[in-house]
Coordinates of C-alpha atoms in Angstrom, one line a residue:
E1 CA 0.4 10.7 -11.5
G2 CA 4.0 11.4 -11.5
M3 CA 3.4 15.2 -13.4
E4 CA 3.1 18.4 -12.3
P5 CA -0.5 20.0 -12.6
R6 CA -1.4 22.0 -15.7
G7 CA -0.5 24.5 -16.2
G8 CA 3.3 23.4 -14.8
S9 CA 6.0 22.1 -16.3
T10 CA 5.3 19.1 -18.5
Q11 CA 8.4 17.3 -17.5
P12 CA 7.7 14.3 -16.0
T13 CA 9.0 14.0 -12.4
R14 CA 10.9 10.7 -11.9
R15 CA 10.4 8.4 -9.0
R16 CA 12.9 6.0 -7.8
K17 CA 11.4 2.7 -8.2
R18 CA 12.3 -0.2 -5.0
G19 CA 14.2 -2.1 -7.4
D20 CA 16.9 1.3 -8.1
P21 CA 20.0 1.3 -6.2
L22 CA 20.1 3.2 -3.4
T23 CA 22.4 6.3 -2.9
P24 CA 24.1 7.1 0.1
A25 CA 21.5 9.6 1.9
Q26 CA 18.8 7.0 0.3
A27 CA 20.3 4.0 1.9
V28 CA 20.1 5.9 5.1
E29 CA 16.4 7.0 4.7
A30 CA 15.9 3.4 4.1
V31 CA 17.8 2.1 7.7
R32 CA 15.7 4.8 9.3
A33 CA 12.3 3.6 7.6
R34 CA 12.8 0.3 8.7
V35 CA 13.6 0.7 12.2
A36 CA 10.3 2.9 12.1
A37 CA 8.5 0.3 11.3
N38 CA 9.8 -2.7 12.5
G39 CA 12.3 -1.3 15.7
S40 CA 16.3 -1.3 15.5
E41 CA 17.3 -4.7 16.8
R42 CA 16.2 -7.0 13.5
L43 CA 17.3 -4.8 10.4
S44 CA 16.5 -5.8 7.0
L45 CA 17.2 -4.1 3.8
K46 CA 16.6 -7.5 1.8
G47 CA 16.3 -6.6 -2.0
R48 CA 17.6 -3.0 -1.7
T49 CA 20.3 -2.5 -3.8
L50 CA 22.9 -0.3 -2.4
D51 CA 24.9 1.8 -4.6
G52 CA 28.4 1.2 -4.2
P53 CA 30.9 1.0 -1.7
A54 CA 29.7 4.7 0.1
A55 CA 26.0 3.5 0.2
V56 CA 27.2 0.4 2.2
R57 CA 29.0 2.7 4.5
A58 CA 26.4 5.6 4.8
A59 CA 23.9 2.1 6.1
C60 CA 26.6 1.0 8.5
D61 CA 27.3 4.4 10.1
A62 CA 23.6 4.8 10.6
I63 CA 23.3 1.5 11.9
L64 CA 25.8 2.2 14.5
A65 CA 23.9 5.1 15.6
L66 CA 20.6 3.2 16.6
H67 CA 19.8 2.5 20.2
P68 CA 18.9 -0.4 20.7
P69 CA 21.7 -1.6 18.5
T70 CA 21.1 -3.6 15.7
V71 CA 21.6 -7.6 16.5
T72 CA 20.7 -8.9 13.3
L73 CA 21.2 -7.9 10.0
N74 CA 19.7 -8.7 6.6
L75 CA 21.6 -7.4 3.4
T76 CA 20.4 -10.2 1.0
G77 CA 20.5 -9.2 -2.5
A78 CA 22.1 -5.9 -1.7
E79 CA 24.6 -6.0 -4.7
V80 CA 27.6 -5.6 -2.0
C81 CA 30.9 -5.6 -4.0
S82 CA 34.6 -5.7 -2.6
G83 CA 34.8 -2.2 -1.3
G84 CA 31.1 -2.6 0.2
A85 CA 32.8 -5.6 1.8
D86 CA 35.5 -3.3 3.0
A87 CA 32.8 -0.9 4.4
L88 CA 31.3 -4.0 6.2
A89 CA 34.2 -4.8 7.8
D90 CA 35.2 -2.0 9.5
F91 CA 31.4 -1.8 10.8
L92 CA 31.9 -5.2 12.4
M93 CA 35.2 -4.5 13.8
N94 CA 33.6 -0.7 15.1
E95 CA 33.3 -1.1 19.2
R96 CA 29.6 0.1 18.7
C97 CA 28.8 -2.7 16.3
A98 CA 26.6 -5.1 18.0
V99 CA 25.8 -7.1 15.2
E100 CA 25.9 -10.6 15.8
E101 CA 24.1 -12.3 12.8
L102 CA 24.9 -11.0 9.4
C103 CA 23.0 -12.1 6.0
L104 CA 24.9 -11.7 2.8
V105 CA 23.2 -14.1 0.7
D106 CA 22.9 -13.5 -3.0
N107 CA 25.8 -11.0 -3.5
P108 CA 27.5 -12.9 -5.9
R109 CA 29.7 -9.6 -6.6
L110 CA 31.7 -10.9 -2.8
G111 CA 33.4 -13.5 -4.6
V112 CA 34.1 -14.6 -8.1
H113 CA 32.5 -12.6 -10.9
M114 CA 33.3 -11.0 -14.3
A115 CA 34.0 -7.5 -13.1
D116 CA 31.3 -5.7 -15.3
T117 CA 28.5 -7.6 -14.2
G118 CA 28.9 -9.1 -11.2
V119 CA 27.4 -12.5 -11.9
A120 CA 28.4 -15.4 -9.8
A121 CA 31.0 -17.7 -11.2
R122 CA 28.5 -20.9 -11.9
D123 CA 26.7 -18.9 -14.0
I124 CA 29.6 -17.5 -16.4
P125 CA 30.0 -19.7 -20.0
D126 CA 33.9 -19.9 -20.9
R127 CA 34.7 -16.6 -22.9
G128 CA 38.3 -17.0 -22.9
E129 CA 40.9 -14.7 -22.0
D130 CA 39.4 -11.5 -23.0
E131 CA 36.7 -11.7 -20.5
P132 CA 38.2 -14.0 -17.4
V133 CA 36.8 -14.8 -14.2
T134 CA 38.3 -12.9 -11.4
D135 CA 38.0 -12.4 -7.8
G136 CA 35.8 -9.9 -6.1
G137 CA 37.9 -10.0 -3.4
G138 CA 35.1 -9.2 -0.7
T139 CA 36.1 -12.3 1.2
V140 CA 39.6 -11.2 1.7
A141 CA 38.0 -8.1 3.1
L142 CA 35.6 -9.8 5.5
A143 CA 38.4 -12.1 6.8
R144 CA 40.0 -8.7 8.1
A145 CA 37.0 -8.5 10.6
L146 CA 37.0 -12.2 11.2
A147 CA 40.2 -12.3 12.0
K148 CA 40.0 -10.0 14.8
N149 CA 38.7 -10.2 18.7
T150 CA 36.6 -7.3 18.6
T151 CA 34.2 -8.8 16.1
R152 CA 30.6 -9.8 17.7
L153 CA 29.6 -11.6 15.1
R154 CA 27.9 -15.0 16.1
R155 CA 26.5 -16.4 12.5
L156 CA 27.5 -15.3 9.0
N157 CA 25.3 -16.4 5.5
L158 CA 27.5 -16.4 2.6
G159 CA 25.0 -18.5 0.7
G160 CA 25.3 -17.8 -3.3
C161 CA 27.8 -15.5 -3.3
G162 CA 30.0 -16.7 -6.1
L163 CA 32.9 -17.8 -3.5
D164 CA 35.6 -20.1 -4.8
D165 CA 38.4 -21.8 -2.8
G166 CA 40.5 -19.0 -2.8
A167 CA 37.7 -17.1 -0.8
A168 CA 36.9 -20.3 1.5
E169 CA 40.9 -20.4 2.6
A170 CA 40.7 -16.6 3.0
L171 CA 37.6 -17.2 5.5
A172 CA 40.0 -20.2 6.5
A173 CA 43.0 -18.1 7.3
A174 CA 41.1 -15.3 9.0
L175 CA 39.5 -18.1 11.7
A176 CA 42.8 -20.0 12.4
A177 CA 44.2 -16.5 13.6
R178 CA 45.3 -16.1 17.1
D179 CA 42.7 -13.2 17.8
A180 CA 39.7 -14.6 15.4
S181 CA 36.7 -13.8 16.6
P182 CA 35.6 -16.0 19.4
S183 CA 32.1 -15.7 19.2
L184 CA 31.5 -17.1 15.6
E185 CA 29.3 -20.1 15.6
F186 CA 28.2 -20.6 11.9
I187 CA 29.2 -20.1 8.6
N188 CA 27.1 -20.8 5.6
L189 CA 28.7 -21.1 2.3
R190 CA 25.6 -23.1 0.5
S191 CA 25.4 -22.4 -3.5
N192 CA 28.8 -21.8 -3.7
D193 CA 31.8 -22.9 -6.1
V194 CA 33.9 -24.1 -3.3
S195 CA 35.5 -27.7 -3.9
D196 CA 36.9 -30.0 -1.2
R197 CA 40.2 -28.0 -1.3
G198 CA 38.2 -25.0 0.2
V199 CA 36.3 -27.2 2.6
A200 CA 39.6 -28.7 3.8
A201 CA 40.9 -25.8 4.5
L202 CA 38.2 -24.5 6.1
A203 CA 37.7 -27.6 8.3
A204 CA 41.3 -27.6 9.3
A205 CA 41.3 -23.9 10.5
L206 CA 37.8 -24.6 12.5
S207 CA 39.3 -28.0 14.4
T208 CA 41.9 -25.4 16.0
R209 CA 39.1 -23.4 17.5
G210 CA 36.6 -26.1 18.8
G211 CA 34.8 -26.4 15.5
C212 CA 31.9 -24.4 14.0
P213 CA 29.2 -25.2 12.3
L214 CA 29.4 -24.9 8.4

């Protein structure tokens, strides 16, 4: 299995494992396969790693072309990084996007991480100045979408995304904006590194819009 028949080349043909990162073309194929199996309205790519921003954008473009449109999108464990979050922000602001529920659980590269590993901040030992913990910046990108009234998002799940107080404050600033997404009802920030400072910033922002479960 995985080899050509006797008489042909003896070089094994590599098969993509389920855990291998999906290239842009493979991401589109994965979207189509899930739609064929379960329909387009509730789309899950849970556990399918997307190989960088280009793969995220390709998946988003494929989703925008679906009918009926996708309402629930699950990208748990997709390894979405800052660039991928930029692609997601553009997707959410697109007038054709109908996504109301977005699950980004276990995407630690959205938040605080070591640039070379993507490990969540709470799992990183203190390694000193040579390997500093840095902000992945993905939350800032997503906040760009939340600050616009064109976004239809009602529920956003950012559990286990390595978010810190800076990320929480970026979300808070977006939610307090005059044109912030009017439909947002719920944000999940469980299993992150947000302290009382970040919670206070979010609470203050949410109080300006009538409250939103956190």
